[in-house]
Amino acid sequence: MSFILVKNKNNTTGKTLPTGYTSWLDFWEKSKRKKALVCERMLCKNTAEVGGHVIKSGEGNKEYILPLCKDCNHTSNIEEFKAWESDLIAVKN
Ligand SMILES: [Zn+2]
C-alpha cells in the first residue's frame, strides 16, 4: 500500500449524492464493502464521522470520498494530508 497527499475540496455542498445511498459515508462503505471506523487522515485517531470530499494533490479537481472526522473534514483545514491511496473512492460526475 502507498499513501498520497490529498486535501479537502471546498464548496461540495452542491454535489448530488448518487441514488441508493444515505450519505457520502454510506457511499464509501458500500463501495469498499467495509465499515469506516477511523478517520483516514494519517495519524488521526478520531472516529470516522463523515465521507469527506478530497482531491489528490496535483491532480486537479477530480473528487474522491474519504472517511474523515469532523475536525479533519472542516473547510478551514486547508493543509494537505497523507492518506492511503487505496482508500480513496472516486466520485462519478
Ligand atoms: Zn481526523
PDB file of C-alpha atoms and ligand atoms in Angstrom:
ATOM      1  CA  MET A   1       0.000   0.000   0.000  1.00  0.00           C
ATOM      2  CA  SER A   2       1.144   3.529  -0.619  1.00  0.00           C
ATOM      3  CA  PHE A   3      -0.028   6.864   0.632  1.00  0.00           C
ATOM      4  CA  ILE A   4      -0.572  10.094  -1.255  1.00  0.00           C
ATOM      5  CA  LEU A   5      -1.187  13.710  -0.386  1.00  0.00           C
ATOM      6  CA  VAL A   6      -4.763  14.929  -0.515  1.00  0.00           C
ATOM      7  CA  LYS A   7      -6.644  17.990   0.647  1.00  0.00           C
ATOM      8  CA  ASN A   8     -10.196  18.970   1.384  1.00  0.00           C
ATOM      9  CA  LYS A   9     -12.247  20.158  -1.547  1.00  0.00           C
ATOM     10  CA  ASN A  10     -14.244  23.272  -0.821  1.00  0.00           C
ATOM     11  CA  ASN A  11     -17.767  24.054  -1.975  1.00  0.00           C
ATOM     12  CA  THR A  12     -19.023  20.499  -2.171  1.00  0.00           C
ATOM     13  CA  THR A  13     -22.470  21.155  -0.760  1.00  0.00           C
ATOM     14  CA  GLY A  14     -23.984  21.207  -4.258  1.00  0.00           C
ATOM     15  CA  LYS A  15     -22.738  17.733  -5.106  1.00  0.00           C
ATOM     16  CA  THR A  16     -25.561  15.266  -5.547  1.00  0.00           C
ATOM     17  CA  LEU A  17     -25.321  12.042  -3.634  1.00  0.00           C
ATOM     18  CA  PRO A  18     -25.834   9.103  -6.045  1.00  0.00           C
ATOM     19  CA  THR A  19     -29.150   7.309  -5.577  1.00  0.00           C
ATOM     20  CA  GLY A  20     -29.178   4.297  -3.290  1.00  0.00           C
ATOM     21  CA  TYR A  21     -27.024   5.840  -0.569  1.00  0.00           C
ATOM     22  CA  THR A  22     -27.992   7.597   2.643  1.00  0.00           C
ATOM     23  CA  SER A  23     -24.790   9.644   2.965  1.00  0.00           C
ATOM     24  CA  TRP A  24     -21.337  10.023   1.438  1.00  0.00           C
ATOM     25  CA  LEU A  25     -20.005   7.830   4.243  1.00  0.00           C
ATOM     26  CA  ASP A  26     -22.579   5.180   3.270  1.00  0.00           C
ATOM     27  CA  PHE A  27     -21.445   5.578  -0.357  1.00  0.00           C
ATOM     28  CA  TRP A  28     -17.849   4.919   0.699  1.00  0.00           C
ATOM     29  CA  GLU A  29     -18.743   1.930   2.886  1.00  0.00           C
ATOM     30  CA  LYS A  30     -20.842   0.261   0.190  1.00  0.00           C
ATOM     31  CA  SER A  31     -18.188   0.924  -2.459  1.00  0.00           C
ATOM     32  CA  LYS A  32     -15.422  -0.517  -0.271  1.00  0.00           C
ATOM     33  CA  ARG A  33     -17.632  -3.209   1.252  1.00  0.00           C
ATOM     34  CA  LYS A  34     -16.321  -2.380   4.705  1.00  0.00           C
ATOM     35  CA  LYS A  35     -17.195  -0.141   7.626  1.00  0.00           C
ATOM     36  CA  ALA A  36     -15.451   3.181   8.042  1.00  0.00           C
ATOM     37  CA  LEU A  37     -14.035   3.108  11.558  1.00  0.00           C
ATOM     38  CA  VAL A  38     -11.172   5.534  11.993  1.00  0.00           C
ATOM     39  CA  CYS A  39     -10.572   8.899  10.334  1.00  0.00           C
ATOM     40  CA  GLU A  40      -8.399   8.286   7.261  1.00  0.00           C
ATOM     41  CA  ARG A  41      -6.195  11.274   7.783  1.00  0.00           C
ATOM     42  CA  MET A  42      -2.938   9.582   8.643  1.00  0.00           C
ATOM     43  CA  LEU A  43      -2.115   9.711  12.375  1.00  0.00           C
ATOM     44  CA  CYS A  44      -5.594  10.958  13.308  1.00  0.00           C
ATOM     45  CA  LYS A  45      -7.237   8.515  15.735  1.00  0.00           C
ATOM     46  CA  ASN A  46     -10.722  10.030  15.780  1.00  0.00           C
ATOM     47  CA  THR A  47     -13.791   8.104  14.707  1.00  0.00           C
ATOM     48  CA  ALA A  48     -14.754   8.456  11.040  1.00  0.00           C
ATOM     49  CA  GLU A  49     -17.888  10.605  11.056  1.00  0.00           C
ATOM     50  CA  VAL A  50     -18.405  11.824   7.504  1.00  0.00           C
ATOM     51  CA  GLY A  51     -17.494  10.983   3.940  1.00  0.00           C
ATOM     52  CA  GLY A  52     -15.196  13.894   3.187  1.00  0.00           C
ATOM     53  CA  HIS A  53     -14.659  15.243  -0.337  1.00  0.00           C
ATOM     54  CA  VAL A  54     -10.970  15.442  -1.154  1.00  0.00           C
ATOM     55  CA  ILE A  55      -8.775  15.988  -4.187  1.00  0.00           C
ATOM     56  CA  LYS A  56      -5.360  14.487  -4.836  1.00  0.00           C
ATOM     57  CA  SER A  57      -2.516  16.928  -4.668  1.00  0.00           C
ATOM     58  CA  GLY A  58      -1.520  17.931  -8.189  1.00  0.00           C
ATOM     59  CA  GLU A  59      -4.357  16.132  -9.916  1.00  0.00           C
ATOM     60  CA  GLY A  60      -6.774  18.992 -10.445  1.00  0.00           C
ATOM     61  CA  ASN A  61     -10.404  18.825  -9.440  1.00  0.00           C
ATOM     62  CA  LYS A  62     -11.158  15.126  -9.632  1.00  0.00           C
ATOM     63  CA  GLU A  63     -13.075  14.368  -6.473  1.00  0.00           C
ATOM     64  CA  TYR A  64     -12.791  11.431  -4.088  1.00  0.00           C
ATOM     65  CA  ILE A  65     -14.559  10.363  -0.917  1.00  0.00           C
ATOM     66  CA  LEU A  66     -12.550   9.556   2.188  1.00  0.00           C
ATOM     67  CA  PRO A  67     -13.891   8.830   5.701  1.00  0.00           C
ATOM     68  CA  LEU A  68     -12.873  11.675   7.987  1.00  0.00           C
ATOM     69  CA  CYS A  69     -13.679  13.021  11.423  1.00  0.00           C
ATOM     70  CA  LYS A  70     -15.450  16.378  11.504  1.00  0.00           C
ATOM     71  CA  ASP A  71     -12.291  18.217  12.501  1.00  0.00           C
ATOM     72  CA  CYS A  72     -10.308  16.876   9.560  1.00  0.00           C
ATOM     73  CA  ASN A  73     -13.200  17.498   7.181  1.00  0.00           C
ATOM     74  CA  HIS A  74     -13.614  21.116   8.224  1.00  0.00           C
ATOM     75  CA  THR A  75     -13.221  23.593   5.374  1.00  0.00           C
ATOM     76  CA  SER A  76     -10.841  25.684   7.465  1.00  0.00           C
ATOM     77  CA  ASN A  77      -8.456  22.744   7.289  1.00  0.00           C
ATOM     78  CA  ILE A  78      -6.626  23.646   4.087  1.00  0.00           C
ATOM     79  CA  GLU A  79      -3.356  21.835   4.540  1.00  0.00           C
ATOM     80  CA  GLU A  80      -2.535  18.725   2.594  1.00  0.00           C
ATOM     81  CA  PHE A  81      -2.508  15.469   4.484  1.00  0.00           C
ATOM     82  CA  LYS A  82      -1.475  11.877   3.908  1.00  0.00           C
ATOM     83  CA  ALA A  83      -3.989   9.130   3.208  1.00  0.00           C
ATOM     84  CA  TRP A  84      -3.885   5.624   1.775  1.00  0.00           C
ATOM     85  CA  GLU A  85      -4.454   5.855  -1.954  1.00  0.00           C
ATOM     86  CA  SER A  86      -6.401   2.587  -1.993  1.00  0.00           C
ATOM     87  CA  ASP A  87      -8.994   4.088   0.372  1.00  0.00           C
ATOM     88  CA  LEU A  88      -9.998   6.884  -1.982  1.00  0.00           C
ATOM     89  CA  ILE A  89     -13.291   6.283  -3.770  1.00  0.00           C
ATOM     90  CA  ALA A  90     -13.749   8.382  -6.907  1.00  0.00           C
ATOM     91  CA  VAL A  91     -16.966  10.367  -7.280  1.00  0.00           C
ATOM     92  CA  LYS A  92     -18.529   9.859 -10.695  1.00  0.00           C
ATOM     93  CA  ASN A  93     -19.801  13.052 -12.242  1.00  0.00           C
TER      94      ASN A  93
HETATM   95 ZN    ZN B   1      -9.452  13.156  11.702  1.00  0.00          ZN
END
